[in-house]
Amino acid sequence: MMNIEMIRAARARLDGHVRRTPLLNSPSLDAVAGRRVWVKAECLQHTGSFKLRGGWSAISAMEPALRARGVIAFSSGNHAQGVALAAARHGAPAVIIMPDDAPRAKIDATRALGAEVVLYDRARDDRDAICARISADRDLTLIRPFDDAWVIAGQATCGLEIAEQARDEGITRADVLVCCGGGGFSSGVALALEAEAPGLRVRPVEPEEFDDMARSLRSGVIERNERLSGSLCDAIITPQPGAMTFPILSRLAGPGMVVTEDQALHAMALAFSGLKLVAEPGGAVALAAALFHGDEIEGDDVIVTISGGNVDATVFRTALERFGG
């Protein structure tokens, strides 16, 4: 069972190994949103995303003998890099199963961190079968991207920081918009806020046509995406909400929010011009929701995560050229 003690224990293990990322504000973003926008800049985390938190939490919690045999993970890139770095720092071998259409920068970065990368075709190959075969052959431990208690606990450490930073700014009530794929980040943050800042409410944010969490929260049952690829927001595309994460968000989260790819690209350009932050499309959806869906938000303040900054140069250039930088 997930609880605040697990989250605090994860924070103790992460201390000195992950960054306490800043909570930033920009008058130019406030002007667009019509309220104060506070940006939790996880794009400044080691490996360029929040995923190191969960990867480090899970690997550091393993028994040493089990960890030494190695770990395996599947990811389009950010979880891959988080697990790869955490494994390398713990002296553990890592195999990462990645789709062959993942951004080249993420594939290359994962290999550079010392992991073995195995590519597959999203449309034709069975990722889970590939992972199960390699895991069994090599006796590796699977680190799931979101449906893992220690991964969720690690992501939740970001929520502890948000609670403290919001308190420092005098923010006691606000929506906290969190970029959402399978829900590990948003459910972890929601659990942390429940304990430390109950006036702050998580709102998961997803890209249009891949809004399985928003639809599931509306219907009360887990719903699946019709497509599993074809979005610039590759970092947060998952088949459906997690079996662990959905009940947490059903209990604690407000309604999900959905943005278009163009809105995500526009948010990337505004984050760069207003805060000099580099965001990837999937990492910018929460900011896009704050900037362009303000009628769905209440209050004078909104807190958003920029969950990742691992973007190919061509995509970043497109955002700046289309929407100005």
Coordinates of C-alpha atoms in Angstrom, one line a residue:
M1 CA 0.0 0.0 0.0
M2 CA 1.2 3.5 -0.9
N3 CA 1.6 5.8 2.1
I4 CA 3.4 9.0 3.1
E5 CA 6.1 7.0 5.0
M6 CA 7.1 5.3 1.7
I7 CA 7.4 8.7 0.1
R8 CA 9.5 10.1 2.9
A9 CA 11.7 7.1 2.9
A10 CA 12.2 7.5 -0.9
R11 CA 13.1 11.1 -0.3
A12 CA 15.8 10.1 2.2
R13 CA 17.3 7.7 -0.4
L14 CA 17.2 10.3 -3.1
D15 CA 18.9 13.0 -1.0
G16 CA 22.1 14.1 -2.7
H17 CA 21.3 12.2 -5.9
V18 CA 18.5 14.3 -7.4
R19 CA 18.0 18.0 -7.7
R20 CA 15.5 20.0 -5.8
T21 CA 14.1 21.8 -8.8
P22 CA 12.9 25.4 -8.6
L23 CA 9.4 26.7 -8.7
L24 CA 9.5 29.6 -11.1
N25 CA 7.3 32.5 -12.1
S26 CA 7.2 34.7 -15.1
P27 CA 5.1 37.9 -15.6
S28 CA 4.8 37.1 -19.3
L29 CA 3.3 33.7 -18.6
D30 CA 1.0 35.3 -16.0
A31 CA -0.2 37.7 -18.6
V32 CA -1.2 34.9 -21.0
A33 CA -2.8 32.8 -18.4
G34 CA -4.7 35.6 -16.6
R35 CA -3.4 34.4 -13.2
R36 CA -0.1 33.6 -11.5
V37 CA 1.5 30.6 -13.1
W38 CA 4.1 28.7 -11.0
V39 CA 6.3 26.3 -13.0
K40 CA 7.9 23.3 -11.3
A41 CA 10.9 22.9 -13.6
E42 CA 11.6 19.2 -13.7
C43 CA 13.2 19.7 -17.1
L44 CA 16.2 20.8 -15.0
Q45 CA 16.4 17.5 -13.2
H46 CA 19.3 15.1 -13.9
T47 CA 18.6 13.3 -17.2
G48 CA 16.2 16.1 -18.2
S49 CA 13.1 14.8 -16.5
F50 CA 11.4 13.8 -13.3
K51 CA 11.9 10.1 -14.1
L52 CA 15.2 9.9 -12.3
R53 CA 13.2 10.2 -9.0
G54 CA 11.3 7.0 -9.6
G55 CA 14.2 5.1 -11.1
W56 CA 16.5 6.0 -8.2
S57 CA 13.8 5.2 -5.7
A58 CA 13.1 1.7 -7.1
I59 CA 16.7 0.7 -7.7
S60 CA 18.0 2.0 -4.3
A61 CA 15.2 0.1 -2.5
M62 CA 16.3 -3.3 -4.0
E63 CA 18.2 -5.9 -2.1
P64 CA 21.9 -5.6 -3.2
A65 CA 22.2 -9.1 -4.5
L66 CA 19.1 -8.7 -6.6
R67 CA 20.2 -5.3 -7.9
A68 CA 23.6 -6.7 -8.9
R69 CA 22.0 -9.1 -11.3
G70 CA 20.6 -6.2 -13.2
V71 CA 17.4 -4.4 -14.2
I72 CA 15.2 -4.0 -17.2
A73 CA 12.7 -1.3 -18.2
F74 CA 10.6 -0.3 -21.2
S75 CA 10.3 3.4 -22.1
S76 CA 10.2 5.9 -25.0
G77 CA 13.0 7.7 -23.4
N78 CA 12.7 9.5 -20.1
H79 CA 12.1 6.5 -17.8
A80 CA 14.9 4.8 -19.9
Q81 CA 17.4 7.5 -18.9
G82 CA 16.3 7.7 -15.3
V83 CA 16.7 3.9 -14.9
A84 CA 19.9 3.9 -16.9
L85 CA 21.5 6.5 -14.7
A86 CA 20.3 5.1 -11.4
A87 CA 21.5 1.6 -12.4
A88 CA 24.9 2.9 -13.5
R89 CA 25.4 4.8 -10.2
H90 CA 24.5 1.6 -8.3
G91 CA 26.8 -0.5 -10.4
A92 CA 23.9 -2.6 -11.9
P93 CA 23.5 -3.7 -15.5
A94 CA 20.5 -2.2 -17.3
V95 CA 18.6 -3.3 -20.4
I96 CA 16.1 -0.8 -21.8
I97 CA 13.3 -1.8 -24.3
M98 CA 12.6 1.3 -26.5
P99 CA 10.3 1.9 -29.5
D100 CA 12.3 2.5 -32.7
D101 CA 10.4 5.7 -33.3
A102 CA 11.5 7.3 -30.0
P103 CA 13.4 10.5 -30.4
R104 CA 16.9 9.7 -31.5
A105 CA 18.3 12.0 -28.8
K106 CA 16.6 9.9 -26.1
I107 CA 17.9 6.6 -27.6
D108 CA 21.4 8.0 -27.9
A109 CA 21.3 9.4 -24.3
T110 CA 20.2 6.1 -22.9
R111 CA 23.1 4.3 -24.5
A112 CA 25.5 7.0 -23.4
L113 CA 24.4 6.3 -19.8
G114 CA 25.7 2.7 -20.2
A115 CA 22.4 0.9 -20.8
E116 CA 21.9 -1.8 -23.4
V117 CA 19.1 -0.6 -25.7
V118 CA 16.8 -3.0 -27.5
L119 CA 14.5 -1.4 -30.1
Y120 CA 11.1 -2.6 -31.2
D121 CA 8.3 -1.6 -33.6
R122 CA 5.3 -0.2 -31.6
A123 CA 2.8 -1.3 -34.3
R124 CA 4.0 -4.8 -34.9
D125 CA 6.0 -6.1 -31.9
D126 CA 4.8 -7.1 -28.5
R127 CA 6.9 -5.0 -26.1
D128 CA 5.8 -6.9 -23.0
A129 CA 6.7 -10.3 -24.6
I130 CA 10.2 -9.0 -25.6
C131 CA 10.7 -7.6 -22.0
A132 CA 9.5 -10.9 -20.4
R133 CA 11.8 -13.0 -22.6
I134 CA 14.9 -11.0 -21.9
S135 CA 14.1 -10.6 -18.2
A136 CA 13.7 -14.4 -17.9
D137 CA 16.8 -15.2 -19.9
R138 CA 19.1 -12.9 -17.9
D139 CA 17.3 -12.9 -14.5
L140 CA 16.7 -9.2 -14.6
T141 CA 14.2 -7.2 -12.4
L142 CA 11.6 -5.1 -14.2
I143 CA 11.3 -1.5 -13.2
R144 CA 7.9 -0.4 -14.4
P145 CA 7.5 3.1 -15.6
F146 CA 4.5 3.9 -13.4
D147 CA 2.7 0.9 -11.9
D148 CA 5.4 0.3 -9.2
A149 CA 5.0 1.4 -5.6
W150 CA 8.7 2.5 -5.2
V151 CA 8.6 4.4 -8.6
I152 CA 5.4 6.2 -7.5
A153 CA 7.1 7.0 -4.2
G154 CA 10.1 8.5 -6.0
Q155 CA 7.9 10.6 -8.3
A156 CA 6.0 11.8 -5.2
T157 CA 9.1 13.5 -3.8
C158 CA 8.5 16.2 -6.4
G159 CA 5.1 16.7 -4.7
L160 CA 6.8 17.1 -1.3
E161 CA 8.9 19.9 -2.9
I162 CA 5.9 21.5 -4.4
A163 CA 4.1 21.6 -1.0
E164 CA 7.1 23.2 0.6
Q165 CA 7.7 25.7 -2.2
A166 CA 4.0 26.7 -2.4
R167 CA 4.0 27.2 1.4
D168 CA 7.0 29.5 1.0
E169 CA 5.1 31.6 -1.6
G170 CA 2.0 31.7 0.6
I171 CA -0.1 29.5 -1.8
T172 CA -2.5 27.4 0.2
R173 CA -5.1 26.6 -2.5
A174 CA -4.5 26.0 -6.1
D175 CA -4.8 23.4 -8.9
V176 CA -1.5 21.6 -9.6
L177 CA -1.4 20.6 -13.3
V178 CA 0.7 17.5 -13.9
C179 CA 1.7 16.0 -17.2
C180 CA 0.2 12.5 -17.3
G181 CA 0.9 9.3 -19.2
G182 CA 0.2 6.2 -17.1
G183 CA -0.2 8.3 -14.0
G184 CA 2.9 7.6 -11.9
F185 CA 3.9 11.2 -11.6
S186 CA 0.4 12.7 -11.0
S187 CA -0.6 10.0 -8.5
G188 CA 2.6 10.4 -6.6
V189 CA 2.3 14.1 -6.5
A190 CA -1.3 13.7 -5.4
L191 CA -0.4 11.4 -2.5
A192 CA 2.3 13.9 -1.3
L193 CA 0.0 16.8 -1.5
E194 CA -2.8 15.0 0.4
A195 CA -0.4 14.7 3.3
E196 CA 1.5 17.9 3.1
A197 CA -0.7 20.5 1.3
P198 CA -4.3 19.4 1.2
G199 CA -5.4 22.7 -0.3
L200 CA -3.5 21.8 -3.5
R201 CA -5.3 19.6 -6.0
V202 CA -3.7 17.6 -8.8
R203 CA -5.2 17.8 -12.3
P204 CA -3.7 15.4 -14.8
V205 CA -3.1 16.8 -18.3
E206 CA -2.8 14.8 -21.5
P207 CA -2.5 15.4 -25.3
E208 CA -5.6 15.3 -27.5
E209 CA -6.5 11.8 -28.8
F210 CA -4.4 10.2 -26.0
D211 CA -6.6 11.3 -23.1
D212 CA -7.2 7.9 -21.5
M213 CA -6.8 9.2 -18.0
A214 CA -9.2 12.1 -18.4
R215 CA -11.8 9.8 -20.0
S216 CA -11.2 7.2 -17.2
L217 CA -11.7 9.7 -14.5
R218 CA -15.0 10.8 -16.1
S219 CA -16.4 7.3 -16.6
G220 CA -15.0 5.8 -13.3
V221 CA -13.4 2.8 -15.1
I222 CA -10.1 2.4 -16.9
E223 CA -10.4 3.3 -20.6
R224 CA -7.8 2.5 -23.3
N225 CA -6.4 4.7 -26.1
E226 CA -7.3 3.6 -29.6
R227 CA -3.8 4.5 -30.9
L228 CA -0.5 4.0 -29.3
S229 CA 1.7 6.2 -31.4
G230 CA 1.5 9.3 -33.7
S231 CA 1.9 12.1 -31.2
L232 CA 4.7 14.6 -30.7
C233 CA 4.0 14.1 -27.0
D234 CA 5.6 10.6 -27.1
A235 CA 6.9 10.9 -23.5
I236 CA 3.4 10.6 -22.1
I237 CA 1.7 8.2 -24.5
T238 CA 0.6 5.0 -22.7
P239 CA -2.1 2.4 -23.6
Q240 CA -4.2 3.1 -20.5
P241 CA -4.0 4.3 -16.9
G242 CA -2.1 2.1 -14.5
A243 CA -3.9 -0.4 -12.2
M244 CA -2.1 1.2 -9.2
T245 CA -2.3 4.8 -10.3
F246 CA -5.9 5.1 -11.4
P247 CA -7.5 4.4 -8.0
I248 CA -5.2 7.0 -6.4
L249 CA -6.2 9.6 -9.0
S250 CA -9.8 8.6 -8.8
R251 CA -9.7 9.4 -5.1
L252 CA -7.5 12.5 -5.1
A253 CA -7.5 14.2 -8.5
G254 CA -9.7 16.8 -10.1
P255 CA -11.0 16.4 -13.7
G256 CA -8.4 15.7 -16.3
M257 CA -7.4 18.3 -18.9
V258 CA -6.6 17.9 -22.6
V259 CA -4.5 20.1 -24.9
T260 CA -3.7 20.0 -28.6
E261 CA -0.2 19.4 -30.0
D262 CA -0.1 23.0 -31.2
Q263 CA -0.9 24.2 -27.7
A264 CA 2.0 22.1 -26.4
L265 CA 4.3 23.6 -29.0
H266 CA 3.1 27.1 -28.2
A267 CA 3.7 26.5 -24.5
M268 CA 7.3 25.3 -25.3
A269 CA 8.0 28.6 -27.1
L270 CA 6.5 30.6 -24.2
A271 CA 8.5 28.7 -21.6
F272 CA 11.6 29.4 -23.5
S273 CA 10.9 33.1 -24.0
G274 CA 9.5 33.7 -20.5
L275 CA 11.8 31.4 -18.4
K276 CA 14.6 30.3 -20.7
L277 CA 13.5 26.7 -20.1
V278 CA 13.7 23.9 -22.8
A279 CA 10.6 21.7 -22.6
E280 CA 9.6 18.7 -24.7
P281 CA 6.1 18.5 -26.1
G282 CA 4.9 15.9 -23.5
G283 CA 6.6 17.9 -20.8
A284 CA 4.8 21.1 -21.8
V285 CA 1.2 19.9 -21.8
A286 CA 0.5 21.1 -18.2
L287 CA 1.8 24.6 -19.0
A288 CA -0.3 24.6 -22.1
A289 CA -3.4 23.8 -20.1
A290 CA -2.7 26.7 -17.7
L291 CA -2.1 29.1 -20.5
F292 CA -4.9 28.1 -23.0
H293 CA -7.6 26.4 -20.8
G294 CA -7.8 28.9 -18.0
D295 CA -11.6 28.7 -18.0
E296 CA -11.3 25.2 -16.6
I297 CA -9.2 26.4 -13.6
E298 CA -10.2 28.4 -10.5
G299 CA -8.2 30.7 -8.3
D300 CA -5.5 33.3 -8.6
D301 CA -2.6 30.8 -8.7
V302 CA -2.0 27.6 -10.7
I303 CA 1.1 25.3 -10.3
V304 CA 2.3 23.4 -13.3
T305 CA 5.0 20.8 -14.0
I306 CA 7.3 20.9 -16.9
S307 CA 8.1 17.3 -16.6
G308 CA 10.8 16.9 -19.2
G309 CA 13.1 18.8 -21.6
N310 CA 14.5 16.0 -23.8
V311 CA 13.4 17.3 -27.1
D312 CA 14.9 16.8 -30.6
A313 CA 16.4 20.0 -32.1
T314 CA 14.0 19.8 -35.0
V315 CA 10.9 19.7 -32.9
F316 CA 12.2 22.5 -30.6
R317 CA 13.0 24.6 -33.7
T318 CA 9.5 24.0 -35.0
A319 CA 8.0 25.3 -31.8
L320 CA 10.1 28.5 -31.9
E321 CA 9.5 29.1 -35.6
R322 CA 5.8 28.6 -35.4
F323 CA 5.0 30.5 -32.2
G324 CA 8.0 32.7 -31.7
G325 CA 10.7 32.5 -29.1

